[in-house]
Short mmCIF file of C-alpha atoms in Angstrom, two decimals:
data_model
loop_
_atom_site.label_atom_id
_atom_site.label_comp_id
_atom_site.label_asym_id
_atom_site.label_seq_id
_atom_site.Cartn_x
_atom_site.Cartn_y
_atom_site.Cartn_z
CA UNK Y 1 -0.34 0.34 -0.01
CA UNK Y 2 2.78 2.06 0.79
CA UNK Y 3 3.98 2.04 -2.69
CA UNK Y 4 0.79 2.46 -4.18
CA UNK Y 5 0.48 6.17 -2.28
CA UNK Y 6 3.96 6.81 -3.06
CA UNK Y 7 3.34 6.76 -6.79
CA UNK Y 8 0.26 8.40 -6.46
CA UNK Y 9 2.13 11.43 -4.81
CA UNK Y 10 4.51 11.03 -7.75
CA UNK Y 11 1.94 11.24 -10.27
CA UNK Y 12 0.72 14.03 -8.57
CA UNK Y 13 3.60 16.19 -8.53
CA UNK Y 14 4.28 15.21 -11.97
CA UNK Y 15 1.36 16.36 -12.92
CA UNK Y 16 1.16 19.61 -11.15
CA UNK Y 17 4.40 20.41 -13.11
CA UNK Y 18 3.29 19.31 -16.47
CA UNK Y 19 -0.11 21.97 -15.68
CA UNK Y 20 2.19 24.91 -14.31
CA UNK Y 21 4.46 24.28 -17.65
CA UNK Y 22 1.51 24.86 -19.80
CA UNK Y 23 0.23 27.50 -17.88
CA UNK Y 24 3.29 29.37 -18.12
CA UNK Y 25 3.54 28.51 -22.16
CA UNK Y 26 0.15 29.97 -22.66
CA UNK Y 27 1.04 33.19 -20.71
CA UNK Y 28 4.57 33.07 -22.76
CA UNK Y 29 2.74 32.78 -26.14
CA UNK Y 30 -0.04 35.45 -25.22
CA UNK Y 31 3.18 37.87 -24.32
CA UNK Y 32 4.45 37.24 -27.56
CA UNK Y 33 1.78 37.73 -29.89
CA UNK Y 34 0.85 40.89 -28.25
CA UNK Y 35 4.20 41.73 -28.72
CA UNK Y 36 4.54 41.10 -32.31
CA UNK Y 37 1.31 42.66 -32.84
CA UNK Y 38 2.40 46.13 -30.98
CA UNK Y 39 5.60 46.01 -33.83
CA UNK Y 40 2.94 45.63 -36.57
CA UNK Y 41 1.31 48.72 -34.82
CA UNK Y 42 3.97 50.58 -34.59
CA UNK Y 43 5.08 50.18 -38.30
CA UNK Y 44 1.82 51.41 -39.12
CA UNK Y 45 2.15 54.17 -36.90
CA UNK Y 46 4.84 54.94 -38.55
CA UNK Y 47 3.90 55.10 -41.93
CA UNK Y 48 0.69 57.44 -40.44
CA UNK Y 49 3.29 59.73 -39.32
CA UNK Y 50 4.62 60.26 -42.63
CA UNK Y 51 0.95 60.42 -43.78
CA UNK Y 52 0.58 63.26 -41.23
CA UNK Y 53 3.73 65.11 -42.40
CA UNK Y 54 2.92 64.89 -46.18
CA UNK Y 55 -0.64 66.39 -45.47
CA UNK Y 56 1.02 69.23 -43.31
CA UNK Y 57 3.96 70.07 -45.81
CA UNK Y 58 1.40 69.67 -48.72
CA UNK Y 59 -0.56 72.38 -46.76
CA UNK Y 60 2.47 74.69 -46.30
CA UNK Y 61 3.68 74.49 -50.02
CA UNK Y 62 0.22 75.24 -51.49
CA UNK Y 63 0.20 78.29 -49.03
CA UNK Y 64 3.39 79.19 -50.01
CA UNK Y 65 2.18 78.80 -53.89
CA UNK Y 66 -0.44 81.17 -53.28
CA UNK Y 67 1.82 83.87 -51.26
CA UNK Y 68 4.50 83.81 -53.70
CA UNK Y 69 1.94 84.41 -56.67
CA UNK Y 70 1.47 81.19 -57.98
CA UNK Y 71 4.95 80.32 -59.58
CA UNK Y 72 5.28 77.45 -61.85
CA UNK Y 73 8.34 75.82 -59.85
CA UNK Y 74 8.59 76.61 -55.83
CA UNK Y 75 11.29 77.18 -53.79
CA UNK Y 76 11.34 74.78 -50.52
CA UNK Y 77 14.17 75.76 -47.92
CA UNK Y 78 14.25 73.08 -45.17
CA UNK Y 79 16.10 73.94 -42.04
CA UNK Y 80 17.90 70.53 -41.26
CA UNK Y 81 19.37 71.87 -37.89
CA UNK Y 82 18.25 74.15 -35.32
CA UNK Y 83 21.75 74.86 -34.09
CA UNK Y 84 22.95 75.95 -37.00
CA UNK Y 85 22.33 77.32 -40.36
CA UNK Y 86 21.99 74.56 -42.63
CA UNK Y 87 19.42 74.90 -44.92
CA UNK Y 88 18.20 72.20 -47.59
CA UNK Y 89 17.09 73.55 -50.67
CA UNK Y 90 15.06 71.99 -53.47
CA UNK Y 91 12.56 72.91 -55.80
CA UNK Y 92 9.36 71.22 -56.95
CA UNK Y 93 7.09 71.67 -60.13
CA UNK Y 94 3.86 72.92 -59.08
CA UNK Y 95 0.71 72.10 -61.36
CA UNK Y 96 -2.00 74.50 -62.55
CA UNK Y 97 -4.27 73.46 -59.16
CA UNK Y 98 -1.55 74.39 -57.07
CA UNK Y 99 -0.03 70.93 -56.12
CA UNK Y 100 3.63 70.10 -56.14
CA UNK Y 101 4.57 67.13 -59.31
CA UNK Y 102 7.05 65.41 -60.37
CA UNK Y 103 9.98 66.92 -62.66
CA UNK Y 104 9.52 63.53 -64.84
CA UNK Y 105 6.63 60.88 -65.10
CA UNK Y 106 8.55 57.76 -63.65
CA UNK Y 107 8.92 56.41 -60.59
CA UNK Y 108 12.71 58.52 -60.53
CA UNK Y 109 10.45 61.68 -60.26
CA UNK Y 110 8.36 60.82 -57.53
CA UNK Y 111 10.94 59.51 -55.53
CA UNK Y 112 12.69 62.89 -56.25
CA UNK Y 113 9.44 64.57 -55.40
CA UNK Y 114 8.67 62.55 -52.00
CA UNK Y 115 12.62 63.72 -51.34
CA UNK Y 116 11.71 66.87 -51.91
CA UNK Y 117 8.76 67.40 -49.74
CA UNK Y 118 10.04 64.92 -46.79
CA UNK Y 119 13.88 64.96 -47.26
CA UNK Y 120 16.37 62.78 -49.13
CA UNK Y 121 15.97 60.08 -46.22
CA UNK Y 122 12.35 59.47 -47.14
CA UNK Y 123 13.11 57.99 -50.66
CA UNK Y 124 15.06 54.78 -48.82
CA UNK Y 125 12.55 54.11 -46.61
CA UNK Y 126 9.90 53.00 -49.20
CA UNK Y 127 9.00 51.34 -52.59
CA UNK Y 128 7.78 53.72 -55.35
CA UNK Y 129 5.16 53.02 -57.87
CA UNK Y 130 3.68 55.66 -60.63
CA UNK Y 131 0.38 54.95 -62.00
CA UNK Y 132 0.29 56.71 -65.54
CA UNK Y 133 -3.40 56.81 -66.17
CA UNK Y 134 -4.48 57.63 -62.37
CA UNK Y 135 -1.67 60.05 -62.28
CA UNK Y 136 -0.99 58.76 -58.95
CA UNK Y 137 2.60 58.55 -56.88
CA UNK Y 138 2.26 55.46 -54.47
CA UNK Y 139 4.70 54.89 -51.80
CA UNK Y 140 4.54 51.61 -50.30
CA UNK Y 141 6.32 50.94 -46.63
CA UNK Y 142 8.03 47.74 -45.72
CA UNK Y 143 4.99 46.83 -43.45
CA UNK Y 144 2.80 47.01 -46.74
CA UNK Y 145 1.07 50.23 -45.90
CA UNK Y 146 0.98 52.80 -48.55
CA UNK Y 147 0.28 56.13 -49.29
CA UNK Y 148 -0.51 57.16 -52.76
CA UNK Y 149 -0.41 61.21 -53.78
CA UNK Y 150 -2.73 62.13 -56.74
CA UNK Y 151 -0.63 64.59 -58.63
CA UNK Y 152 -3.74 66.07 -60.53
CA UNK Y 153 -5.85 66.95 -57.28
CA UNK Y 154 -2.89 66.99 -54.25
CA UNK Y 155 -5.22 64.22 -52.46
CA UNK Y 156 -3.08 61.89 -50.30
CA UNK Y 157 -4.34 58.61 -49.49
CA UNK Y 158 -3.08 56.22 -46.88
CA UNK Y 159 -3.91 52.70 -46.67
CA UNK Y 160 -2.95 50.34 -44.07
CA UNK Y 161 -1.82 46.99 -44.77
CA UNK Y 162 -3.96 43.50 -43.90
#
């Protein structure tokens, strides 16, 4: 009888350990999935921040275009460092409606446009496409989210990845 009780205690101890390991694995898997979802959301918020920045820059460019008498080419002065007087100067062509358009109607022109509007570092973070029929430059982020800029209307469309 003593050996039966001893084996029952060992079995209960072993099943308790297995149950504890299962609970620990469930908690760790929940934390891991929530962590990776957080990383995915961070990637989406990054392209969302670029979208918001692009909207603000386009509004500023349009107002400068109106203030300066609606020129066909607009000079953009971007301060790159607040402590120094380093200024990045770029020029963009403007449409009759007052929206920046690329110098060339190809992918390189769309890349140059986003570099002029947001800075040269943004050209490296996106895959750039051009839809000639819809007159749209599309900038696709690494997470699959994208920003589409319609050249004829200045409309900016932000799409998240699935």
